[in-house]
mmCIF file of C-alpha atoms in Angstrom:
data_model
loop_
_atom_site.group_PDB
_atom_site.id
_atom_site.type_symbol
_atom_site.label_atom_id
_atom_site.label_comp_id
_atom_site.label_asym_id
_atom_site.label_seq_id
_atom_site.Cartn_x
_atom_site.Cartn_y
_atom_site.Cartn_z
ATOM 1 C CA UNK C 1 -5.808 15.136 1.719
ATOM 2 C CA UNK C 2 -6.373 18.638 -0.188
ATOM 3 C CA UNK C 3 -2.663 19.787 1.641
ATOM 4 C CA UNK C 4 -0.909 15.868 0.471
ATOM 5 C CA UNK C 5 -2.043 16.752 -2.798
ATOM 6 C CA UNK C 6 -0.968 20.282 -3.312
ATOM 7 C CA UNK C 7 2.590 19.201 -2.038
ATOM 8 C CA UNK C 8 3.141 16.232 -3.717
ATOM 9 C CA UNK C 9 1.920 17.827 -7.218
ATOM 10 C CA UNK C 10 3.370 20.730 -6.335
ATOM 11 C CA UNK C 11 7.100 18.970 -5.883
ATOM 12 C CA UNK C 12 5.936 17.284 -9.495
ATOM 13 C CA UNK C 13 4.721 20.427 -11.060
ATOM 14 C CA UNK C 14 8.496 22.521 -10.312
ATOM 15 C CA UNK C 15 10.291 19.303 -10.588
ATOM 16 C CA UNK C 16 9.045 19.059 -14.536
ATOM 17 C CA UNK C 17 8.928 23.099 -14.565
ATOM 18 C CA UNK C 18 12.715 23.106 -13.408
ATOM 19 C CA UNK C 19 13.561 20.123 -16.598
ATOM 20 C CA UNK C 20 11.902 22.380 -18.896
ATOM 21 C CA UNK C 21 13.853 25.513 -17.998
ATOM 22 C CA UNK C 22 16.945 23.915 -18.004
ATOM 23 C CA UNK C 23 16.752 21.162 -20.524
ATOM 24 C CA UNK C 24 18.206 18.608 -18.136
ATOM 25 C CA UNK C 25 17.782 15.277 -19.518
ATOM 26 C CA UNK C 26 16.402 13.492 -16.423
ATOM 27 C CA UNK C 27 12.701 13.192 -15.411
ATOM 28 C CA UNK C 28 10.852 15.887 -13.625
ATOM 29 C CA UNK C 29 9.466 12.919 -11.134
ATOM 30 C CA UNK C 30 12.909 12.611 -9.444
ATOM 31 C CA UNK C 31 13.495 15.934 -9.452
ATOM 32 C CA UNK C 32 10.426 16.268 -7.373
ATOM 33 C CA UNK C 33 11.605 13.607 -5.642
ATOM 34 C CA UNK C 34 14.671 15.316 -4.514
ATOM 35 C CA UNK C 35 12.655 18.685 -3.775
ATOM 36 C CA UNK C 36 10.673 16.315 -1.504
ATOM 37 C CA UNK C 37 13.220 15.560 0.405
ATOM 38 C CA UNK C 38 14.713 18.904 0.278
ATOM 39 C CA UNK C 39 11.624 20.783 1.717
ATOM 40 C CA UNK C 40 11.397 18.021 4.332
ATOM 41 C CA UNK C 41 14.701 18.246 5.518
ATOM 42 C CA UNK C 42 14.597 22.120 5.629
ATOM 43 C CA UNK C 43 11.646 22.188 7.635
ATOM 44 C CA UNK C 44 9.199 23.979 5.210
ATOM 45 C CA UNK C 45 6.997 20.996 5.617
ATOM 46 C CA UNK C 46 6.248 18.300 8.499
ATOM 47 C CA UNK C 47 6.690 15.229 7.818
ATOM 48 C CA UNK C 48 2.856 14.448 9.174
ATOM 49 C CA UNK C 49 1.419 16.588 6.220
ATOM 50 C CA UNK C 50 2.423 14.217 3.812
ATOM 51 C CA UNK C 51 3.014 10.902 5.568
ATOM 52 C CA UNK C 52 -0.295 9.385 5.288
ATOM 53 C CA UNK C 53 -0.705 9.941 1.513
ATOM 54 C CA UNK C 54 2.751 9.439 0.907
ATOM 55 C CA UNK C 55 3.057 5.740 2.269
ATOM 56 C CA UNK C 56 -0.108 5.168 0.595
ATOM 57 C CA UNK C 57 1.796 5.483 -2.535
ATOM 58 C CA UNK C 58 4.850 3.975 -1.619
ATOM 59 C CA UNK C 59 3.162 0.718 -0.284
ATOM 60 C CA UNK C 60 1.358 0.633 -3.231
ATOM 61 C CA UNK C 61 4.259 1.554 -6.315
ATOM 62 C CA UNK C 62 4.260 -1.949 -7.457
ATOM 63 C CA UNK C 63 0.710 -1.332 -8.457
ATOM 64 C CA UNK C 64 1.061 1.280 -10.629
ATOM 65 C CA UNK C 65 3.632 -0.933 -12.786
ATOM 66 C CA UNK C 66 0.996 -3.075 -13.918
ATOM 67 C CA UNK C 67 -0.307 -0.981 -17.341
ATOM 68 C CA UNK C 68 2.761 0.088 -18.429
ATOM 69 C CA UNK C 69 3.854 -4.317 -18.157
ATOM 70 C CA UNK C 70 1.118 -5.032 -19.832
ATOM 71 C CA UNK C 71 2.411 -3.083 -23.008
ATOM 72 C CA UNK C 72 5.044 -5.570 -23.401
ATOM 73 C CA UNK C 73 2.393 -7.793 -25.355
ATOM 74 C CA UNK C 74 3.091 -4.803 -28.827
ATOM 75 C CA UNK C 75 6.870 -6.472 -28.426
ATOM 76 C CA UNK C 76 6.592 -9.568 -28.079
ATOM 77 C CA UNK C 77 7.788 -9.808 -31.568
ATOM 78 C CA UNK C 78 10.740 -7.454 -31.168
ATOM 79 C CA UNK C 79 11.958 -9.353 -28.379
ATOM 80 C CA UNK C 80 11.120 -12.593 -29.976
ATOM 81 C CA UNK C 81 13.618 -11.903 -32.656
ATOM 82 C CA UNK C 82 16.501 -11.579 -29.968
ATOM 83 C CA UNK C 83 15.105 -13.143 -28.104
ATOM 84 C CA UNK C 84 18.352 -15.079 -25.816
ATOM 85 C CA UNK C 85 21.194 -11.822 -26.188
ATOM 86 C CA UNK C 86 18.213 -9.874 -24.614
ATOM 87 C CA UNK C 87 17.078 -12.250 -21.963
ATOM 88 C CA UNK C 88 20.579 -13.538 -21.207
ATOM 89 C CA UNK C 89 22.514 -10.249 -21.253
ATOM 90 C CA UNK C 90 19.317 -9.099 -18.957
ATOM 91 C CA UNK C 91 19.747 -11.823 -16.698
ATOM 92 C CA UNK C 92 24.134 -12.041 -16.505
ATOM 93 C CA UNK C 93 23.777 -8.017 -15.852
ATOM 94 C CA UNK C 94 21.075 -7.631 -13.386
ATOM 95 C CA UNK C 95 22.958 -10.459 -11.234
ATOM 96 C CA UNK C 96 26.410 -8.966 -11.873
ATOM 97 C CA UNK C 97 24.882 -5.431 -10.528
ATOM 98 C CA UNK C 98 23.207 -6.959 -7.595
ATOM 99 C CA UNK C 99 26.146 -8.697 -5.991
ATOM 100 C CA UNK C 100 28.685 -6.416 -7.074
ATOM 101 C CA UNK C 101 26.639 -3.538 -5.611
ATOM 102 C CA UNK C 102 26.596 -4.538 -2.799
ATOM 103 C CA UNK C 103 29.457 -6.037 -2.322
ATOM 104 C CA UNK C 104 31.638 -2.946 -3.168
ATOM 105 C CA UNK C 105 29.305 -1.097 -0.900
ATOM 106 C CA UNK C 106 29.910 -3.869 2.316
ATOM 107 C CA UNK C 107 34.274 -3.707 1.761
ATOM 108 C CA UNK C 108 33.885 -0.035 1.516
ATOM 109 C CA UNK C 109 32.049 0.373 4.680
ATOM 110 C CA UNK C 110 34.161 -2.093 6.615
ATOM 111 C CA UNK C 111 37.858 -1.611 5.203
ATOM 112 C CA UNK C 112 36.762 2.066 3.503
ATOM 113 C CA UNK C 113 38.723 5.462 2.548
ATOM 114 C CA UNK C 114 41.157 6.084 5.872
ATOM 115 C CA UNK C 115 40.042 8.844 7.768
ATOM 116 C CA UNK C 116 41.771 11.625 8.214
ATOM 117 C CA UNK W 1 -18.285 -7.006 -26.111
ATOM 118 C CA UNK W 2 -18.693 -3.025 -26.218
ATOM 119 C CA UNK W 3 -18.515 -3.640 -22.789
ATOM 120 C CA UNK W 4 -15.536 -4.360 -22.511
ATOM 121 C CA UNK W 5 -13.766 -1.606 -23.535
ATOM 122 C CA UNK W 6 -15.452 0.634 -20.784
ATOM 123 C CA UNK W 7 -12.998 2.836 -18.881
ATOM 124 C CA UNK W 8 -14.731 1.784 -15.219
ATOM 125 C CA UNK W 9 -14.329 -2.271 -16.188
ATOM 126 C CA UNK W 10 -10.723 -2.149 -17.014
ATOM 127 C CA UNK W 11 -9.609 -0.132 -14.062
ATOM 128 C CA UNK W 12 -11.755 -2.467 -11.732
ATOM 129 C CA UNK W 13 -10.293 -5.633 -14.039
ATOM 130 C CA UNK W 14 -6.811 -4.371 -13.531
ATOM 131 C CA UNK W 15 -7.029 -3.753 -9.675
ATOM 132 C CA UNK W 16 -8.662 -7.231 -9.096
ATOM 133 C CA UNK W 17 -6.560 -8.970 -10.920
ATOM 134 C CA UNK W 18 -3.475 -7.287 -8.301
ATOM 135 C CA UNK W 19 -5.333 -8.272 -5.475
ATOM 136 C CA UNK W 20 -6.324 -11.910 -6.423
ATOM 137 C CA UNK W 21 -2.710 -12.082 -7.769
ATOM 138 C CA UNK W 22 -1.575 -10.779 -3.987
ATOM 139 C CA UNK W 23 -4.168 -13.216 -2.639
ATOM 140 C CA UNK W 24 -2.196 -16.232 -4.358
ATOM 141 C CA UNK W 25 1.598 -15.034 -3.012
ATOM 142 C CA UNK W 26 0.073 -14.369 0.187
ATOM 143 C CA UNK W 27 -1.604 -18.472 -0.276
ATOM 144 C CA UNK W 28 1.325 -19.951 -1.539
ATOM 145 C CA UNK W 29 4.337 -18.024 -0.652
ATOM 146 C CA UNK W 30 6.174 -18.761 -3.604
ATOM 147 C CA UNK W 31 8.339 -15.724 -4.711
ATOM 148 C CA UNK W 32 8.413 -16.201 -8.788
ATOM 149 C CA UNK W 33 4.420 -15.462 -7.927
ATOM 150 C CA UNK W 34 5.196 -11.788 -7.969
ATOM 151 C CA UNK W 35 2.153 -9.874 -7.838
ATOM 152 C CA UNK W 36 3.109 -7.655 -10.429
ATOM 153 C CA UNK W 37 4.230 -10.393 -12.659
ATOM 154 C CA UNK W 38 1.232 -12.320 -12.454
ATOM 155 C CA UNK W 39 -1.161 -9.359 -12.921
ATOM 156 C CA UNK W 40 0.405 -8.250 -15.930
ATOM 157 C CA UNK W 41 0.717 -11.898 -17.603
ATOM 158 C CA UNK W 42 -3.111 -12.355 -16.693
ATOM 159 C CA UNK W 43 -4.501 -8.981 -17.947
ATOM 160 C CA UNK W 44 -2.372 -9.585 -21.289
ATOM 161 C CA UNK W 45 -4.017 -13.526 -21.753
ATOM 162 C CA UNK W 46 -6.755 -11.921 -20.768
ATOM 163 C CA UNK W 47 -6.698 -9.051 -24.042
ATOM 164 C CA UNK W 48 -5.963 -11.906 -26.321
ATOM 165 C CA UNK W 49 -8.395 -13.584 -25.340
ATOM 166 C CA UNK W 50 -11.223 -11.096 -25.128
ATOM 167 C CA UNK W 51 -9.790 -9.320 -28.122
ATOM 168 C CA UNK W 52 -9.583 -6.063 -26.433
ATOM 169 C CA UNK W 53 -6.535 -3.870 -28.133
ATOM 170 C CA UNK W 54 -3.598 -2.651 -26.146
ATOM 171 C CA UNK W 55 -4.669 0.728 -27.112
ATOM 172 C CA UNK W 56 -8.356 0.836 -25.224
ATOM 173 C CA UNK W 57 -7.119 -1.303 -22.043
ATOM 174 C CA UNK W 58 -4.372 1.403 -21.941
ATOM 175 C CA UNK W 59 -6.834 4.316 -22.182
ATOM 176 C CA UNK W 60 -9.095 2.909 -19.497
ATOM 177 C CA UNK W 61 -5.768 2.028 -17.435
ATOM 178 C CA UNK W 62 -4.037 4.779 -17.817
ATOM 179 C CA UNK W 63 -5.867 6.763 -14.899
ATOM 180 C CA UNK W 64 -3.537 3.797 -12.672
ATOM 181 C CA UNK W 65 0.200 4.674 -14.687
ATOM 182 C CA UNK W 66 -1.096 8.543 -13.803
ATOM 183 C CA UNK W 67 0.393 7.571 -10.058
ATOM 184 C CA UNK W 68 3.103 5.835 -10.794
ATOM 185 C CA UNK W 69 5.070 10.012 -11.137
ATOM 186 C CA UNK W 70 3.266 11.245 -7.590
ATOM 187 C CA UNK W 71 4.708 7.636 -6.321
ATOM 188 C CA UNK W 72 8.479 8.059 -6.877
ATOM 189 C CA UNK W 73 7.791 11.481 -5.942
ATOM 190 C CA UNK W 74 6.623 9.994 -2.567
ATOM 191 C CA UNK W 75 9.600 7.905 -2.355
ATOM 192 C CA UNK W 76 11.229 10.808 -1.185
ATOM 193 C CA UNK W 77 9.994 10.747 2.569
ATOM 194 C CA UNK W 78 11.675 7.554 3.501
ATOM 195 C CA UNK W 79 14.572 8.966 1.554
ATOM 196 C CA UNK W 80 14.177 12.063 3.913
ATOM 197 C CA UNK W 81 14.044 9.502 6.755
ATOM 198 C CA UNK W 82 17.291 7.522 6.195
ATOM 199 C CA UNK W 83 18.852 11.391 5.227
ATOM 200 C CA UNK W 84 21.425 10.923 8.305
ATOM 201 C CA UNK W 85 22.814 7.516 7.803
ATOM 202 C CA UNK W 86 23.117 8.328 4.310
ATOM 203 C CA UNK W 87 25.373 11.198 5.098
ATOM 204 C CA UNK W 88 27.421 8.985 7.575
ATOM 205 C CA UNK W 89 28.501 6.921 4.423
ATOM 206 C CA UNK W 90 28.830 8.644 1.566
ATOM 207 C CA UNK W 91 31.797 7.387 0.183
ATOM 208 C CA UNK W 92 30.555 4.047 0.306
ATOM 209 C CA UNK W 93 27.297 4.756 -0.901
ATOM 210 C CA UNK W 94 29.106 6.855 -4.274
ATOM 211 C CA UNK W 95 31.843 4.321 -4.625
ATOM 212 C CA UNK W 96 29.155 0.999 -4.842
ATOM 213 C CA UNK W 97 26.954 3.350 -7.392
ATOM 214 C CA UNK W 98 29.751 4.435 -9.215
ATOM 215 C CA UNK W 99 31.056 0.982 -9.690
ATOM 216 C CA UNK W 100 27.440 -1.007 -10.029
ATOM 217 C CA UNK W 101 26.089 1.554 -12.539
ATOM 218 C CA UNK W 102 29.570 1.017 -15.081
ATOM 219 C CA UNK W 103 29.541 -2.921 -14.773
ATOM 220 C CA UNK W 104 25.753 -2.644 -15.360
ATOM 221 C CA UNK W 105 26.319 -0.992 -18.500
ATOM 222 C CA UNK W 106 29.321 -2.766 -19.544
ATOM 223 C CA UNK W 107 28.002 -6.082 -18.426
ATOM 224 C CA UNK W 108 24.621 -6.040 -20.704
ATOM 225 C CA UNK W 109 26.734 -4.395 -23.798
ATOM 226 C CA UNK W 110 29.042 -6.751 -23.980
ATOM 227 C CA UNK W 111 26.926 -10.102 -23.620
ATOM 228 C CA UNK W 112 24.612 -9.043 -25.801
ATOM 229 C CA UNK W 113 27.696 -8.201 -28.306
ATOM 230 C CA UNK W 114 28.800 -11.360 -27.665
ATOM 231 C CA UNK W 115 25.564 -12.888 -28.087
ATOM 232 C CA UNK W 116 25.037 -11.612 -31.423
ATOM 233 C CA UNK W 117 22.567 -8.697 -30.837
ATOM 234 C CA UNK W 118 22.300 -6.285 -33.804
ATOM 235 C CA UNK W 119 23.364 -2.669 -32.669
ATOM 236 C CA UNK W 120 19.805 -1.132 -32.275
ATOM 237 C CA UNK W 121 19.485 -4.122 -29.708
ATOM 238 C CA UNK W 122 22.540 -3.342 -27.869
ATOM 239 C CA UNK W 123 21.579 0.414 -27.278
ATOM 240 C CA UNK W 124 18.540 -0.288 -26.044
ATOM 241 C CA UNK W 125 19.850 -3.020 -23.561
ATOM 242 C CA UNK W 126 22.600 -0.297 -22.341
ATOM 243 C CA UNK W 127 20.170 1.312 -19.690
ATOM 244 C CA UNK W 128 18.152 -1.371 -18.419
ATOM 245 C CA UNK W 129 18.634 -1.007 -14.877
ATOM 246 C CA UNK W 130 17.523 2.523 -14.242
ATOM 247 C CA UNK W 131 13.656 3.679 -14.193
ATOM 248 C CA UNK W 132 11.749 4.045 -17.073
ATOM 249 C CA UNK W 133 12.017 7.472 -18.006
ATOM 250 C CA UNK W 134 15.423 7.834 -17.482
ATOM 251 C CA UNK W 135 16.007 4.779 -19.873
ATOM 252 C CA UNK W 136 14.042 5.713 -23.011
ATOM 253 C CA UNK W 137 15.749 9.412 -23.009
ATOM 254 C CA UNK W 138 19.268 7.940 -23.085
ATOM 255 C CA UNK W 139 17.951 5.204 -25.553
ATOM 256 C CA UNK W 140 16.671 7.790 -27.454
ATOM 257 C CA UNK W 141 19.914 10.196 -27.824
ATOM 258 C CA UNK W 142 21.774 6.911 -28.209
ATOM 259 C CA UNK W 143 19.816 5.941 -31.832
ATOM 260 C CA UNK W 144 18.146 2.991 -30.047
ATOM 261 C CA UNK W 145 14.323 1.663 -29.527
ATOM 262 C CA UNK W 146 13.017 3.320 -26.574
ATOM 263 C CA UNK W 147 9.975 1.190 -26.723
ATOM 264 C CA UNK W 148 11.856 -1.760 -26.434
ATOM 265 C CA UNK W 149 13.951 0.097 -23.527
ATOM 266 C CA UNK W 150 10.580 0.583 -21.617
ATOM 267 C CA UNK W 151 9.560 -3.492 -22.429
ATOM 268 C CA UNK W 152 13.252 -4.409 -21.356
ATOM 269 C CA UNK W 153 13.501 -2.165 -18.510
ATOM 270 C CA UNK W 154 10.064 -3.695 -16.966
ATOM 271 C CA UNK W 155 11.649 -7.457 -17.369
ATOM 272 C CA UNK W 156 14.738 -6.018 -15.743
ATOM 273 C CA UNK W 157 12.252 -4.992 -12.581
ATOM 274 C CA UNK W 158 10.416 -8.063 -12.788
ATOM 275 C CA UNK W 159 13.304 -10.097 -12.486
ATOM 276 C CA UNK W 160 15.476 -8.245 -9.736
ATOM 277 C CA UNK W 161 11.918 -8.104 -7.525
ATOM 278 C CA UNK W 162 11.581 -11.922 -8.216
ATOM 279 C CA UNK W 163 15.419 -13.783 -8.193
ATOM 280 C CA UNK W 164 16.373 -10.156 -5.931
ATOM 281 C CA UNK W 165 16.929 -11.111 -2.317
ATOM 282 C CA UNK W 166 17.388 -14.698 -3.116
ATOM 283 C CA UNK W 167 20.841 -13.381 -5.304
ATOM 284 C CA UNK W 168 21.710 -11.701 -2.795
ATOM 285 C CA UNK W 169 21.597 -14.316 -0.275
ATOM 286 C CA UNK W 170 23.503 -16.476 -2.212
ATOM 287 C CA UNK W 171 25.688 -13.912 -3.435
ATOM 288 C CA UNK W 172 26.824 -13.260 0.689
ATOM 289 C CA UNK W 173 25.392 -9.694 0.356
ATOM 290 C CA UNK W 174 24.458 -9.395 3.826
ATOM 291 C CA UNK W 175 24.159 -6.072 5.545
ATOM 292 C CA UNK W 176 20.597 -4.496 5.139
ATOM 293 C CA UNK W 177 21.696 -1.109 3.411
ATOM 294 C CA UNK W 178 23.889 -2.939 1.258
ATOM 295 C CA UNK W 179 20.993 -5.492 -0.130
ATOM 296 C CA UNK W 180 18.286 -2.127 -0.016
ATOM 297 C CA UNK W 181 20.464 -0.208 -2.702
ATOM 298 C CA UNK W 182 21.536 -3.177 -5.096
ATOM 299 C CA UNK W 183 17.969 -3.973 -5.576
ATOM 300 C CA UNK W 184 17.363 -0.361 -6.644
ATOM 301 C CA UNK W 185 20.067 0.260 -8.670
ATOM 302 C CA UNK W 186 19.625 -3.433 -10.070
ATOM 303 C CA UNK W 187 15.994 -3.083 -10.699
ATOM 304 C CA UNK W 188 15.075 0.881 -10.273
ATOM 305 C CA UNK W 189 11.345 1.284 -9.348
ATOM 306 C CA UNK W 190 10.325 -2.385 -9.001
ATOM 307 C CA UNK W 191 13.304 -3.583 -6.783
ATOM 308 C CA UNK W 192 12.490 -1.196 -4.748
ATOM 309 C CA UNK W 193 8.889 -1.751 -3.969
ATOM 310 C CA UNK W 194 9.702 -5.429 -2.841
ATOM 311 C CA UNK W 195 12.444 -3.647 -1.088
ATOM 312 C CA UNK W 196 9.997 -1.248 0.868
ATOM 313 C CA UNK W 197 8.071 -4.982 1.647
ATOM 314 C CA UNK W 198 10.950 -5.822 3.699
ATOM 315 C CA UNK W 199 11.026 -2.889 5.159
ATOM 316 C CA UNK W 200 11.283 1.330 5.608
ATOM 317 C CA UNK W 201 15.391 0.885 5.637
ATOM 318 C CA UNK W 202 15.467 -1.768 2.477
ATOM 319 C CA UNK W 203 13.394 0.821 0.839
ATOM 320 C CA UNK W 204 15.045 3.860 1.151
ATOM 321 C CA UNK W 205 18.421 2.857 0.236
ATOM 322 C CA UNK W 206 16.697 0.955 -2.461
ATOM 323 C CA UNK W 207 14.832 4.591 -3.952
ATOM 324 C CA UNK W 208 18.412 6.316 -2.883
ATOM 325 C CA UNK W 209 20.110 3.365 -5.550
ATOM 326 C CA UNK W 210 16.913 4.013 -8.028
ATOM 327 C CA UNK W 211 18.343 7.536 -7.972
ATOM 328 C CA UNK W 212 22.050 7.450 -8.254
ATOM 329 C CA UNK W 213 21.799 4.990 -10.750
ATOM 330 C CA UNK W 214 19.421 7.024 -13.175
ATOM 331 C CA UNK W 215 21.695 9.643 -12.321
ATOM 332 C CA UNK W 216 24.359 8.197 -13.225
ATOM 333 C CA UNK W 217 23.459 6.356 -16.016
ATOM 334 C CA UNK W 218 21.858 9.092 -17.982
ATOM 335 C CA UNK W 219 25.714 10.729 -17.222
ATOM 336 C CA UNK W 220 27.932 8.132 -18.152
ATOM 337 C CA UNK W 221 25.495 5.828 -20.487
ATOM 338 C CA UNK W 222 26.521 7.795 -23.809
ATOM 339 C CA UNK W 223 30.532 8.241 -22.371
ATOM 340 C CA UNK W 224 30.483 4.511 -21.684
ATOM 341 C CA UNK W 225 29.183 3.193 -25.097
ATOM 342 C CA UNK W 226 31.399 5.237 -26.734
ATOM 343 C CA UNK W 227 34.824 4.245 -25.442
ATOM 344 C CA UNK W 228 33.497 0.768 -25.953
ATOM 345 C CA UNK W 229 32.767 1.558 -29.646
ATOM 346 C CA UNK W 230 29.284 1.083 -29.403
ATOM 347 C CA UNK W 231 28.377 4.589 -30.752
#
């Protein structure tokens, strides 16, 4: 548990270290992400170190969304004044990213870039 | 009531309210019973009623938001795992992000436009699909709300983990990998825990979408709004 920790916080720790010395505008949680990956696939760590702890978390991320939802009750106002362009730009969007998505990914896979 | 603003009652109030709430989906099988959803609607009826503020449920519950950073950084075993048949497709997996991440952008801009939506409004729609973080900074150098961003992005989640697979389905997205990244670059960190439900391979082509996308976005966000006029 002691070992899950110190990588997992550790990945965290350089990934917000690494935002802060270069002033990259992108969270220091998937740049640990990344450097997760990367030590994995490098072999610097085995994949049973971390597994247990790690799916832990994983099974569980939905969880964690729960406090930060529940601070949509200081905008209910906000929202309420726009309320349809937010909800129905929202909705068209979301939908129009799902299918298209996926469907660009599917006819790229199947008729895809010729190879050479 | 002094009660209830203790630290201990709110994290054991928010974690029983998930598990009765995953007690009912598991009863009734009905999908628009997300967990997640239901927890959060409860535990906010439940403040107005009780008359607890936002500000000492969030102190007690904040101890539970501390795991949501260790939990994408987690996300990156299975990404580890599916590291091989990501490499076998790369150009698919760039060209579908690439694409899905612009009409995203596009998409919510100009509806909202469209729709009326004061400029403030727009910005703050313009990253919805990416994870939190990501959102509010580009929100932020855009001269939006990022508060709003973080409300908007959460409804964004809600709704892909919801309507998600069933869109999908009727939307003849079909292959596994395919459906696994739209719902993470649809609906970043929430798409892609009901993605991990359905599976190790939904969910790590779901985180992999989760982190083109906020790649992506937080690139070609400000570039995009501009050549639409936006900003």
């Amino acid at each position: 548990m002691v070992k899950q920790c110190t990588i997992l916080f550790g990945c965290l720790a350089v990934g917000d270290f690494l935002v802060w010395l270069t002033g990259i505008k992108l969270p220091g949680s998937i740049i640990g992400m990344l450097l997760l990956t990367a030590i994995l696939q490098m072999g610097w760590i085995k994949l049973e170190w971390i597994k247990g702890f790690s799916d832990f978390l994983v099974s569980n991320l939905g969880f964690f969304f729960v406090p930060p939802g529940v601070a949509l009750m200081l905008y209910f106002d906000v929202i309420a004044a726009e309320f349809w362009p937010i909800v129905i730009a929202t909705v068209v969007s979301t939908i129009l990213v799902l299918v298209v998505t996926g469907h660009v990914h599917q006819w790229v896979r199947k008729y895809g870039i010729p190879k050479r | 009531m002094e009660f209830l603003n203790d630290n201990f009652f709110i994290i054991a109030l928010t974690f029983g309210v998930y598990y009765a709430a995953k007690k009912l989906q598991a009863y009734t099988g009905w999908v628009i019973l997300n967990p997640i959803l239901v927890a959060i609607l409860v535990l906010i009826g439940f403040l107005k009623v009780t008359g607890i503020s936002y500000e000492s449920y969030s102190k007690g519950a904040s101890i539970i938001d501390f795991w949501l950073k260790p939990a994408i950084v987690a996300l990156g075993v299975p990404l580890y795992l599916q590291l091989k048949s990501i490499k076998r497709q790369l150009v698919p997996l760039l060209v579908s992000q690439l694409v899905g991440c612009v009409i995203g952008i596009v998409s919510v801009v100009l509806t909202a436009k469209w729709l009326g939506a004061s400029k403030e409004i727009i910005v703050s729609l313009a990253p919805k699909s990416v994870t939190t973080p990501i959102a509010m900074e580009v929100t932020q150098s855009l001269g939006g709300i990022p508060s709003l961003t973080a409300a908007i992005v959460v409804i964004v989640g809600l709704f892909g983990a919801v309507c998600g697979f069933k869109l999908l389905q009727v939307g003849r997205v079909k292959s596994p990998i395919a459906q696994g990244l739209s719902m993470g670059t649809a609906s970043h960190a929430v798409g892609t825990s009901k993605a991990m439900e359905y599976g190790r391979k939904y969910g790590a082509y779901a985180s992999l979408g989760l982190i083109l996308n906020g790649l992506l976005t937080a690139i070609l966000a400000p570039i995009v709004l501009h050549l639409m006029g936006i900003v």
